[in-house]
Amino acid sequence: MALKALDYDSLNENVKKCQYAVRGELYLRASELQKEGKKIIFTNVGNPHALGQKPLTFPRQVVALCQAPFLLEDPNVGMIFPADAIARARHYLSLTSGGLGAYSDSRGLPGVRKEVADFIQRRDGYPSDPELIFLTDGASKGVMQILNCVIRGDGDGILVPVPQYPLYSATISLLGGTLVPYYLDESENWGLDVNNLRQSVAQARSQGISVRAMVIINPGNPTGQCLSEANLREILKFCYNEKLVLLGDEVYQQNIYQDERPFISSKKVLMDMGSPFSKEVQLVSFHTVSKGYWGECGQRGGYFEMTNIPPRVVEEIYKVASIALSPNVSAQIFMGLMVSPPKPGDISYDQFTRESKGILESLRRRAKIMTDGFNSCKNVVCNFTEGAMYSFPQIRLPAGALQAAKQAGKVPDVFYCLKLLEATGISTVPGSGFGQKEGVFHLRTTILPAEEEMPEIMDSFKKFNDEFMTQYDNTVGYSRM
Ligand code: DCS
């Protein structure tokens, strides 16, 4: 009998091929255990509010007023909302044509895109054009839109770091392109070696693949490293020589936990390099309201900025964005607020600063507690989390554990993470979901559990790990670095 269009065997093969480990086997098992009444610590997703982070007060006040504009007409509104939140709500409503219930332009509200451009200009010291900024439903949708424009078929390759955040591998699969991996160097704190890049491109070309774009994630997910300015220059030169569009995923730009290597945007480095690079290299940079000290993942707000993309191409990207009519309008307002927070002298400035500093300082402490905790465990080594929201320790599995995993029909790091979940309730993502070198195993946790719960979580991890290692440490030989 003929198959129906949505029978499994007739499905688009690209959909079946696509894998997304952050919500994979471990997450499903954790959800089952939770239903059975076990306490689960979900460290698999960088979802700060789900782990207890409180929303910043000022942006929620502004958006609440935009959602319920009748409150602005209430004579008592000033008793509940500060005057700067009221003024800002009126400002954003004036930028819309019909409030939050109306579609906006498919690129986003022009007034908010102007605020984003002003932010980029303040951050980098170079002009930014609102016409080249599109607002999106989270950074994910922006990445998908751009990859959709770049990938023409399986002969097109995209350079992606390994380990990587699986948005990239999954989207490339869905669009039928080819992922060209370049390996980050764990022994160099997950640094990026341009010689590796050259090798990856040469190898892909020898297989007839046309390499068209390069992804960087800075700060890194899952690896947590911050790229140096020198490294960014090398990357941009490489893209110039190879005619690659650079996709700069900079969603963790506020999440920095050391002072030696502050965040520097790819756009700034490119502009600093001057001509011909600044006029030639094609760059698309992504940002979001989901990360930083905002953590407003559920709002689904993001933007991308295009540099050196010809106007005709921008028009085409606009056309395709129009198919979805409009990005989420309340999320656009979150974005506007993120890029223009209260200023010194504003009524809400002190509270906003107190809240945001409190979150960032605590994340900095948590990054250290976590990496120190991992490094105190048997057969575990972990680079310091310099930025982003994750720790990515390497787990050196004894031969006995590799054998047991094989018997259970599991990839070794999936086996380890499942055992960890069953024993402690800690839900992580196995390193195989992000890509890693053959025969080397990792796991990823977020650094987001509440600070006061962190020591207990790390104790319970250590107890599990050290017992696991003793249990399987009956043979010679380990997985290696
Ligand atoms: N880029 C990177 C590097 C990310 O880590 C994420 C989300 C995104 C883009 C997309 O975020 P938004 O669409 O919300 O803007 N990170 C996921 C993760 O690894 N854990 O939680 C979500």
mmCIF file of C-alpha atoms in Angstrom, residues 15-346:
data_model
loop_
_atom_site.group_PDB
_atom_site.id
_atom_site.type_symbol
_atom_site.label_atom_id
_atom_site.label_comp_id
_atom_site.label_asym_id
_atom_site.label_seq_id
_atom_site.Cartn_x
_atom_site.Cartn_y
_atom_site.Cartn_z
ATOM 1 C CA VAL A 15 14.213 15.529 9.463
ATOM 2 C CA LYS A 16 15.076 11.991 10.535
ATOM 3 C CA LYS A 17 18.818 12.648 10.364
ATOM 4 C CA CYS A 18 18.637 15.763 12.496
ATOM 5 C CA GLN A 19 19.781 15.240 16.133
ATOM 6 C CA TYR A 20 19.424 17.634 19.069
ATOM 7 C CA ALA A 21 21.106 16.233 22.176
ATOM 8 C CA VAL A 22 20.177 19.041 24.586
ATOM 9 C CA ARG A 23 16.672 17.533 24.621
ATOM 10 C CA GLY A 24 17.774 13.943 23.791
ATOM 11 C CA GLU A 25 17.821 10.567 25.592
ATOM 12 C CA LEU A 26 19.114 11.951 28.888
ATOM 13 C CA TYR A 27 16.474 14.655 29.012
ATOM 14 C CA LEU A 28 13.692 12.163 28.237
ATOM 15 C CA ARG A 29 14.872 9.793 30.989
ATOM 16 C CA ALA A 30 15.138 12.703 33.435
ATOM 17 C CA SER A 31 11.557 13.731 32.622
ATOM 18 C CA GLU A 32 10.387 10.141 33.256
ATOM 19 C CA LEU A 33 12.173 9.989 36.612
ATOM 20 C CA GLN A 34 10.656 13.334 37.552
ATOM 21 C CA LYS A 35 7.170 11.970 36.832
ATOM 22 C CA GLU A 36 8.000 9.043 39.130
ATOM 23 C CA GLY A 37 8.662 11.599 41.874
ATOM 24 C CA LYS A 38 12.481 11.781 41.849
ATOM 25 C CA LYS A 39 14.052 15.206 42.404
ATOM 26 C CA ILE A 40 15.822 16.164 39.177
ATOM 27 C CA ILE A 41 18.347 18.974 38.815
ATOM 28 C CA PHE A 42 17.989 20.028 35.184
ATOM 29 C CA THR A 43 21.421 21.227 34.177
ATOM 30 C CA ASN A 44 20.942 20.186 30.562
ATOM 31 C CA VAL A 45 19.600 23.489 29.226
ATOM 32 C CA GLY A 46 20.901 27.016 29.702
ATOM 33 C CA ASN A 47 17.505 28.146 30.967
ATOM 34 C CA PRO A 48 18.242 30.385 33.993
ATOM 35 C CA HIS A 49 14.678 31.203 35.082
ATOM 36 C CA ALA A 50 13.793 27.490 35.134
ATOM 37 C CA LEU A 51 16.485 27.084 37.805
ATOM 38 C CA GLY A 52 15.161 29.876 39.962
ATOM 39 C CA GLN A 53 16.732 33.073 38.557
ATOM 40 C CA LYS A 54 14.371 36.003 39.183
ATOM 41 C CA PRO A 55 13.484 38.276 36.270
ATOM 42 C CA LEU A 56 14.971 41.773 36.292
ATOM 43 C CA THR A 57 12.310 44.126 37.618
ATOM 44 C CA PHE A 58 12.519 47.090 35.230
ATOM 45 C CA PRO A 59 12.035 45.261 31.897
ATOM 46 C CA ARG A 60 9.134 43.271 33.278
ATOM 47 C CA GLN A 61 7.489 46.493 34.506
ATOM 48 C CA VAL A 62 7.817 48.071 31.071
ATOM 49 C CA VAL A 63 6.534 45.034 29.191
ATOM 50 C CA ALA A 64 3.687 44.534 31.704
ATOM 51 C CA LEU A 65 2.529 48.071 30.931
ATOM 52 C CA CYS A 66 2.855 47.493 27.194
ATOM 53 C CA GLN A 67 0.798 44.306 27.493
ATOM 54 C CA ALA A 68 -1.871 46.056 29.572
ATOM 55 C CA PRO A 69 -1.902 49.623 28.204
ATOM 56 C CA PHE A 70 -5.158 50.407 30.051
ATOM 57 C CA LEU A 71 -3.030 50.487 33.230
ATOM 58 C CA LEU A 72 -1.339 53.567 31.807
ATOM 59 C CA GLU A 73 -4.714 55.330 31.944
ATOM 60 C CA ASP A 74 -5.274 54.379 35.580
ATOM 61 C CA PRO A 75 -4.773 57.377 37.911
ATOM 62 C CA ASN A 76 -2.978 55.080 40.383
ATOM 63 C CA VAL A 77 -0.430 53.707 37.902
ATOM 64 C CA GLY A 78 2.330 55.832 39.459
ATOM 65 C CA MET A 79 1.816 54.092 42.801
ATOM 66 C CA ILE A 80 2.796 50.704 41.394
ATOM 67 C CA PHE A 81 5.173 51.546 38.536
ATOM 68 C CA PRO A 82 8.155 53.931 38.606
ATOM 69 C CA ALA A 83 7.941 56.943 36.307
ATOM 70 C CA ASP A 84 10.827 55.766 34.078
ATOM 71 C CA ALA A 85 9.068 52.425 33.440
ATOM 72 C CA ILE A 86 5.858 54.297 32.568
ATOM 73 C CA ALA A 87 7.738 56.623 30.214
ATOM 74 C CA ARG A 88 9.526 53.714 28.575
ATOM 75 C CA ALA A 89 6.278 51.782 28.062
ATOM 76 C CA ARG A 90 4.755 54.832 26.360
ATOM 77 C CA HIS A 91 7.884 55.112 24.225
ATOM 78 C CA TYR A 92 7.689 51.499 23.017
ATOM 79 C CA LEU A 93 3.952 51.647 22.408
ATOM 80 C CA SER A 94 4.545 54.741 20.285
ATOM 81 C CA LEU A 95 6.973 52.703 18.144
ATOM 82 C CA THR A 96 4.302 50.110 17.307
ATOM 83 C CA SER A 97 1.338 50.531 15.056
ATOM 84 C CA GLY A 98 -1.331 49.039 17.288
ATOM 85 C CA GLY A 99 0.540 47.855 20.378
ATOM 86 C CA LEU A 100 1.725 44.339 21.139
ATOM 87 C CA GLY A 101 -1.207 42.706 19.411
ATOM 88 C CA ALA A 102 -0.209 43.946 15.968
ATOM 89 C CA TYR A 103 2.363 42.414 13.598
ATOM 90 C CA SER A 104 5.423 44.548 13.159
ATOM 91 C CA ASP A 105 7.586 44.921 10.063
ATOM 92 C CA SER A 106 9.121 41.496 9.313
ATOM 93 C CA ARG A 107 12.570 42.833 10.236
ATOM 94 C CA GLY A 108 11.238 44.144 13.551
ATOM 95 C CA LEU A 109 10.173 47.593 14.752
ATOM 96 C CA PRO A 110 12.356 50.286 13.145
ATOM 97 C CA GLY A 111 12.638 52.130 16.492
ATOM 98 C CA VAL A 112 13.993 49.049 18.278
ATOM 99 C CA ARG A 113 16.399 48.277 15.428
ATOM 100 C CA LYS A 114 17.706 51.822 15.851
ATOM 101 C CA GLU A 115 18.240 51.155 19.581
ATOM 102 C CA VAL A 116 20.164 47.974 18.704
ATOM 103 C CA ALA A 117 22.309 49.902 16.203
ATOM 104 C CA ASP A 118 23.066 52.555 18.856
ATOM 105 C CA PHE A 119 24.083 49.815 21.294
ATOM 106 C CA ILE A 120 26.437 48.224 18.761
ATOM 107 C CA GLN A 121 27.939 51.612 18.005
ATOM 108 C CA ARG A 122 28.546 52.330 21.718
ATOM 109 C CA ARG A 123 29.969 48.832 22.237
ATOM 110 C CA ASP A 124 32.322 48.765 19.238
ATOM 111 C CA GLY A 125 33.032 52.405 18.489
ATOM 112 C CA TYR A 126 31.936 52.020 14.853
ATOM 113 C CA PRO A 127 28.691 53.005 13.143
ATOM 114 C CA SER A 128 25.949 50.428 12.790
ATOM 115 C CA ASP A 129 23.057 50.685 10.335
ATOM 116 C CA PRO A 130 19.549 49.751 11.589
ATOM 117 C CA GLU A 131 18.677 48.697 8.025
ATOM 118 C CA LEU A 132 21.181 45.851 8.403
ATOM 119 C CA ILE A 133 19.730 44.645 11.699
ATOM 120 C CA PHE A 134 16.858 42.157 11.761
ATOM 121 C CA LEU A 135 15.027 41.243 14.973
ATOM 122 C CA THR A 136 14.253 37.546 15.365
ATOM 123 C CA ASP A 137 12.435 35.087 17.645
ATOM 124 C CA GLY A 138 15.573 34.205 19.628
ATOM 125 C CA ALA A 139 19.000 33.881 18.044
ATOM 126 C CA SER A 140 18.063 30.363 16.857
ATOM 127 C CA LYS A 141 15.631 31.651 14.244
ATOM 128 C CA GLY A 142 18.218 34.121 12.944
ATOM 129 C CA VAL A 143 20.847 31.396 12.596
ATOM 130 C CA MET A 144 18.330 29.241 10.729
ATOM 131 C CA GLN A 145 17.392 32.089 8.384
ATOM 132 C CA ILE A 146 21.000 32.778 7.470
ATOM 133 C CA LEU A 147 22.014 29.120 7.067
ATOM 134 C CA ASN A 148 18.957 28.705 4.861
ATOM 135 C CA CYS A 149 20.315 31.412 2.564
ATOM 136 C CA VAL A 150 23.834 29.969 2.500
ATOM 137 C CA ILE A 151 23.132 26.247 1.993
ATOM 138 C CA ARG A 152 22.159 25.295 -1.554
ATOM 139 C CA GLY A 153 22.627 21.529 -1.231
ATOM 140 C CA ASP A 154 24.851 18.800 0.159
ATOM 141 C CA GLY A 155 27.831 20.128 -1.803
ATOM 142 C CA ASP A 156 27.858 23.207 0.459
ATOM 143 C CA GLY A 157 29.923 22.970 3.637
ATOM 144 C CA ILE A 158 29.730 24.981 6.841
ATOM 145 C CA LEU A 159 32.748 25.054 9.166
ATOM 146 C CA VAL A 160 31.526 24.378 12.667
ATOM 147 C CA PRO A 161 33.606 24.090 15.844
ATOM 148 C CA VAL A 162 33.759 20.727 17.556
ATOM 149 C CA PRO A 163 32.538 20.633 20.261
ATOM 150 C CA GLN A 164 29.615 22.822 19.095
ATOM 151 C CA TYR A 165 26.119 23.761 20.174
ATOM 152 C CA PRO A 166 23.849 21.366 18.209
ATOM 153 C CA LEU A 167 21.664 24.140 16.773
ATOM 154 C CA TYR A 168 24.327 24.196 14.045
ATOM 155 C CA SER A 169 24.630 20.475 13.294
ATOM 156 C CA ALA A 170 20.848 20.038 13.471
ATOM 157 C CA THR A 171 20.063 22.984 11.176
ATOM 158 C CA ILE A 172 22.723 21.988 8.648
ATOM 159 C CA SER A 173 21.184 18.477 8.573
ATOM 160 C CA LEU A 174 17.677 19.859 8.184
ATOM 161 C CA LEU A 175 18.735 22.064 5.293
ATOM 162 C CA GLY A 176 20.613 19.224 3.624
ATOM 163 C CA GLY A 177 24.072 20.840 3.832
ATOM 164 C CA THR A 178 27.371 19.355 4.983
ATOM 165 C CA LEU A 179 28.981 20.079 8.333
ATOM 166 C CA VAL A 180 32.727 20.574 8.060
ATOM 167 C CA PRO A 181 34.185 20.158 11.570
ATOM 168 C CA TYR A 182 37.168 22.030 12.969
ATOM 169 C CA TYR A 183 38.469 20.872 16.328
ATOM 170 C CA LEU A 184 38.987 23.152 19.309
ATOM 171 C CA ASP A 185 42.070 22.291 21.345
ATOM 172 C CA GLU A 186 41.139 21.119 24.822
ATOM 173 C CA SER A 187 44.742 21.186 26.057
ATOM 174 C CA GLU A 188 44.901 24.885 25.037
ATOM 175 C CA ASN A 189 41.787 25.815 26.994
ATOM 176 C CA TRP A 190 39.637 25.096 23.923
ATOM 177 C CA GLY A 191 41.609 27.509 21.754
ATOM 178 C CA LEU A 192 41.116 27.711 18.015
ATOM 179 C CA ASP A 193 44.161 26.882 15.882
ATOM 180 C CA VAL A 194 43.963 28.327 12.370
ATOM 181 C CA ASN A 195 46.135 25.486 11.031
ATOM 182 C CA ASN A 196 43.355 23.115 12.017
ATOM 183 C CA LEU A 197 40.935 25.245 10.038
ATOM 184 C CA ARG A 198 43.130 25.062 6.951
ATOM 185 C CA GLN A 199 43.314 21.298 7.224
ATOM 186 C CA SER A 200 39.544 20.988 7.629
ATOM 187 C CA VAL A 201 38.901 23.140 4.560
ATOM 188 C CA ALA A 202 41.498 21.296 2.476
ATOM 189 C CA GLN A 203 40.012 17.947 3.414
ATOM 190 C CA ALA A 204 36.450 19.084 2.638
ATOM 191 C CA ARG A 205 37.541 20.502 -0.737
ATOM 192 C CA SER A 206 39.297 17.257 -1.623
ATOM 193 C CA GLN A 207 35.871 15.637 -1.223
ATOM 194 C CA GLY A 208 34.322 18.147 -3.618
ATOM 195 C CA ILE A 209 32.637 20.251 -0.939
ATOM 196 C CA SER A 210 32.366 23.977 -1.429
ATOM 197 C CA VAL A 211 33.031 25.533 1.996
ATOM 198 C CA ARG A 212 30.891 28.689 2.275
ATOM 199 C CA ALA A 213 30.610 29.755 5.884
ATOM 200 C CA MET A 214 32.331 29.492 9.221
ATOM 201 C CA VAL A 215 30.625 29.484 12.612
ATOM 202 C CA ILE A 216 32.292 30.736 15.782
ATOM 203 C CA ILE A 217 30.645 30.632 19.184
ATOM 204 C CA ASN A 218 32.220 33.291 21.409
ATOM 205 C CA PRO A 219 32.108 32.813 24.370
ATOM 206 C CA GLY A 220 31.914 29.102 23.651
ATOM 207 C CA ASN A 221 29.071 26.661 24.169
ATOM 208 C CA PRO A 222 29.684 24.000 25.505
ATOM 209 C CA THR A 223 33.363 24.851 25.986
ATOM 210 C CA GLY A 224 33.166 28.193 27.835
ATOM 211 C CA GLN A 225 36.276 29.798 26.308
ATOM 212 C CA CYS A 226 36.609 33.463 25.285
ATOM 213 C CA LEU A 227 38.404 34.122 21.997
ATOM 214 C CA SER A 228 41.295 36.567 22.123
ATOM 215 C CA GLU A 229 41.501 39.551 19.805
ATOM 216 C CA ALA A 230 44.531 38.006 18.065
ATOM 217 C CA ASN A 231 42.599 34.808 17.431
ATOM 218 C CA LEU A 232 39.615 36.744 16.049
ATOM 219 C CA ARG A 233 41.925 38.591 13.656
ATOM 220 C CA GLU A 234 43.340 35.322 12.375
ATOM 221 C CA ILE A 235 39.834 33.961 11.873
ATOM 222 C CA LEU A 236 38.710 37.053 9.978
ATOM 223 C CA LYS A 237 41.811 36.942 7.763
ATOM 224 C CA PHE A 238 41.114 33.300 7.095
ATOM 225 C CA CYS A 239 37.515 34.125 6.083
ATOM 226 C CA TYR A 240 38.824 36.907 3.841
ATOM 227 C CA ASN A 241 41.274 34.576 2.071
ATOM 228 C CA GLU A 242 38.766 31.757 1.741
ATOM 229 C CA LYS A 243 35.754 33.990 0.917
ATOM 230 C CA LEU A 244 33.699 32.613 3.790
ATOM 231 C CA VAL A 245 30.866 34.407 5.511
ATOM 232 C CA LEU A 246 31.583 34.421 9.240
ATOM 233 C CA LEU A 247 28.598 33.632 11.481
ATOM 234 C CA GLY A 248 29.515 35.115 14.856
ATOM 235 C CA ASP A 249 27.357 33.599 17.576
ATOM 236 C CA GLU A 250 27.838 36.089 20.385
ATOM 237 C CA VAL A 251 24.824 35.252 22.534
ATOM 238 C CA TYR A 252 26.981 34.910 25.682
ATOM 239 C CA GLN A 253 28.698 38.283 25.364
ATOM 240 C CA GLN A 254 27.558 39.421 28.836
ATOM 241 C CA ASN A 255 28.597 36.121 30.454
ATOM 242 C CA ILE A 256 32.300 36.653 31.214
ATOM 243 C CA TYR A 257 33.890 35.272 34.407
ATOM 244 C CA GLN A 258 37.523 36.426 34.234
ATOM 245 C CA ASP A 259 39.226 39.768 33.582
ATOM 246 C CA GLU A 260 42.095 38.714 31.314
ATOM 247 C CA ARG A 261 40.000 38.177 28.209
ATOM 248 C CA PRO A 262 36.992 40.491 28.001
ATOM 249 C CA PHE A 263 34.435 39.956 25.252
ATOM 250 C CA ILE A 264 35.386 41.622 21.953
ATOM 251 C CA SER A 265 32.895 41.460 19.118
ATOM 252 C CA SER A 266 33.900 40.100 15.714
ATOM 253 C CA LYS A 267 32.514 43.313 14.201
ATOM 254 C CA LYS A 268 34.865 45.511 16.242
ATOM 255 C CA VAL A 269 37.899 43.399 15.393
ATOM 256 C CA LEU A 270 36.923 43.456 11.718
ATOM 257 C CA MET A 271 36.522 47.237 11.698
ATOM 258 C CA ASP A 272 39.826 47.668 13.597
ATOM 259 C CA MET A 273 41.582 45.653 10.869
ATOM 260 C CA GLY A 274 40.714 48.318 8.299
ATOM 261 C CA SER A 275 40.661 47.965 4.537
ATOM 262 C CA PRO A 276 40.524 45.640 2.644
ATOM 263 C CA PHE A 277 39.181 43.337 5.431
ATOM 264 C CA SER A 278 36.645 45.764 6.928
ATOM 265 C CA LYS A 279 35.147 46.388 3.479
ATOM 266 C CA GLU A 280 35.214 42.821 2.231
ATOM 267 C CA VAL A 281 34.670 40.185 4.923
ATOM 268 C CA GLN A 282 31.047 39.156 5.179
ATOM 269 C CA LEU A 283 29.909 38.843 8.763
ATOM 270 C CA VAL A 284 26.580 38.097 10.428
ATOM 271 C CA SER A 285 26.554 38.475 14.237
ATOM 272 C CA PHE A 286 23.840 37.067 16.523
ATOM 273 C CA HIS A 287 22.568 38.113 19.925
ATOM 274 C CA THR A 288 19.648 37.207 22.196
ATOM 275 C CA VAL A 289 17.660 38.144 25.303
ATOM 276 C CA SER A 290 17.899 34.502 26.492
ATOM 277 C CA LYS A 291 21.375 34.706 28.004
ATOM 278 C CA GLY A 292 23.524 37.225 29.893
ATOM 279 C CA TYR A 293 21.996 38.347 33.193
ATOM 280 C CA TRP A 294 18.618 38.606 31.448
ATOM 281 C CA GLY A 295 18.049 34.900 30.868
ATOM 282 C CA GLU A 296 14.651 35.668 29.293
ATOM 283 C CA CYS A 297 14.654 32.433 27.255
ATOM 284 C CA GLY A 298 10.887 32.087 27.124
ATOM 285 C CA GLN A 299 10.398 35.526 25.559
ATOM 286 C CA ARG A 300 12.165 34.452 22.336
ATOM 287 C CA GLY A 301 13.932 37.679 21.390
ATOM 288 C CA GLY A 302 17.082 38.054 19.289
ATOM 289 C CA TYR A 303 18.724 39.986 16.477
ATOM 290 C CA PHE A 304 21.343 39.624 13.801
ATOM 291 C CA GLU A 305 23.514 42.327 12.282
ATOM 292 C CA MET A 306 24.884 41.993 8.736
ATOM 293 C CA THR A 307 28.190 43.497 7.613
ATOM 294 C CA ASN A 308 29.334 43.651 3.976
ATOM 295 C CA ILE A 309 26.207 41.869 2.723
ATOM 296 C CA PRO A 310 25.041 43.363 -0.610
ATOM 297 C CA PRO A 311 21.686 45.206 -0.608
ATOM 298 C CA ARG A 312 20.117 42.711 -3.026
ATOM 299 C CA VAL A 313 20.888 39.873 -0.631
ATOM 300 C CA VAL A 314 19.506 41.845 2.321
ATOM 301 C CA GLU A 315 16.308 42.294 0.284
ATOM 302 C CA GLU A 316 16.088 38.531 -0.269
ATOM 303 C CA ILE A 317 16.601 37.816 3.438
ATOM 304 C CA TYR A 318 13.843 40.366 4.149
ATOM 305 C CA LYS A 319 11.558 38.634 1.664
ATOM 306 C CA VAL A 320 12.082 35.266 3.346
ATOM 307 C CA ALA A 321 11.629 36.785 6.840
ATOM 308 C CA SER A 322 8.289 38.182 5.575
ATOM 309 C CA ILE A 323 6.912 34.671 5.145
ATOM 310 C CA ALA A 324 6.722 34.475 8.948
ATOM 311 C CA LEU A 325 5.134 37.974 8.961
ATOM 312 C CA SER A 326 6.708 39.368 12.115
ATOM 313 C CA PRO A 327 8.965 38.459 15.003
ATOM 314 C CA ASN A 328 7.385 38.344 18.433
ATOM 315 C CA VAL A 329 6.610 41.976 19.330
ATOM 316 C CA SER A 330 6.903 41.776 23.131
ATOM 317 C CA ALA A 331 10.296 40.087 22.655
ATOM 318 C CA GLN A 332 11.370 43.004 20.483
ATOM 319 C CA ILE A 333 10.656 45.281 23.428
ATOM 320 C CA PHE A 334 12.797 43.063 25.686
ATOM 321 C CA MET A 335 15.561 43.446 23.128
ATOM 322 C CA GLY A 336 15.123 47.218 23.087
ATOM 323 C CA LEU A 337 15.366 47.246 26.879
ATOM 324 C CA MET A 338 18.393 44.955 26.913
ATOM 325 C CA VAL A 339 20.334 47.240 24.598
ATOM 326 C CA SER A 340 19.195 50.433 26.360
ATOM 327 C CA PRO A 341 18.859 49.656 30.065
ATOM 328 C CA PRO A 342 18.274 52.359 32.714
ATOM 329 C CA LYS A 343 21.043 54.992 32.780
ATOM 330 C CA PRO A 344 22.733 56.640 35.763
ATOM 331 C CA GLY A 345 20.278 59.156 37.225
ATOM 332 C CA ASP A 346 17.175 57.197 36.127
#
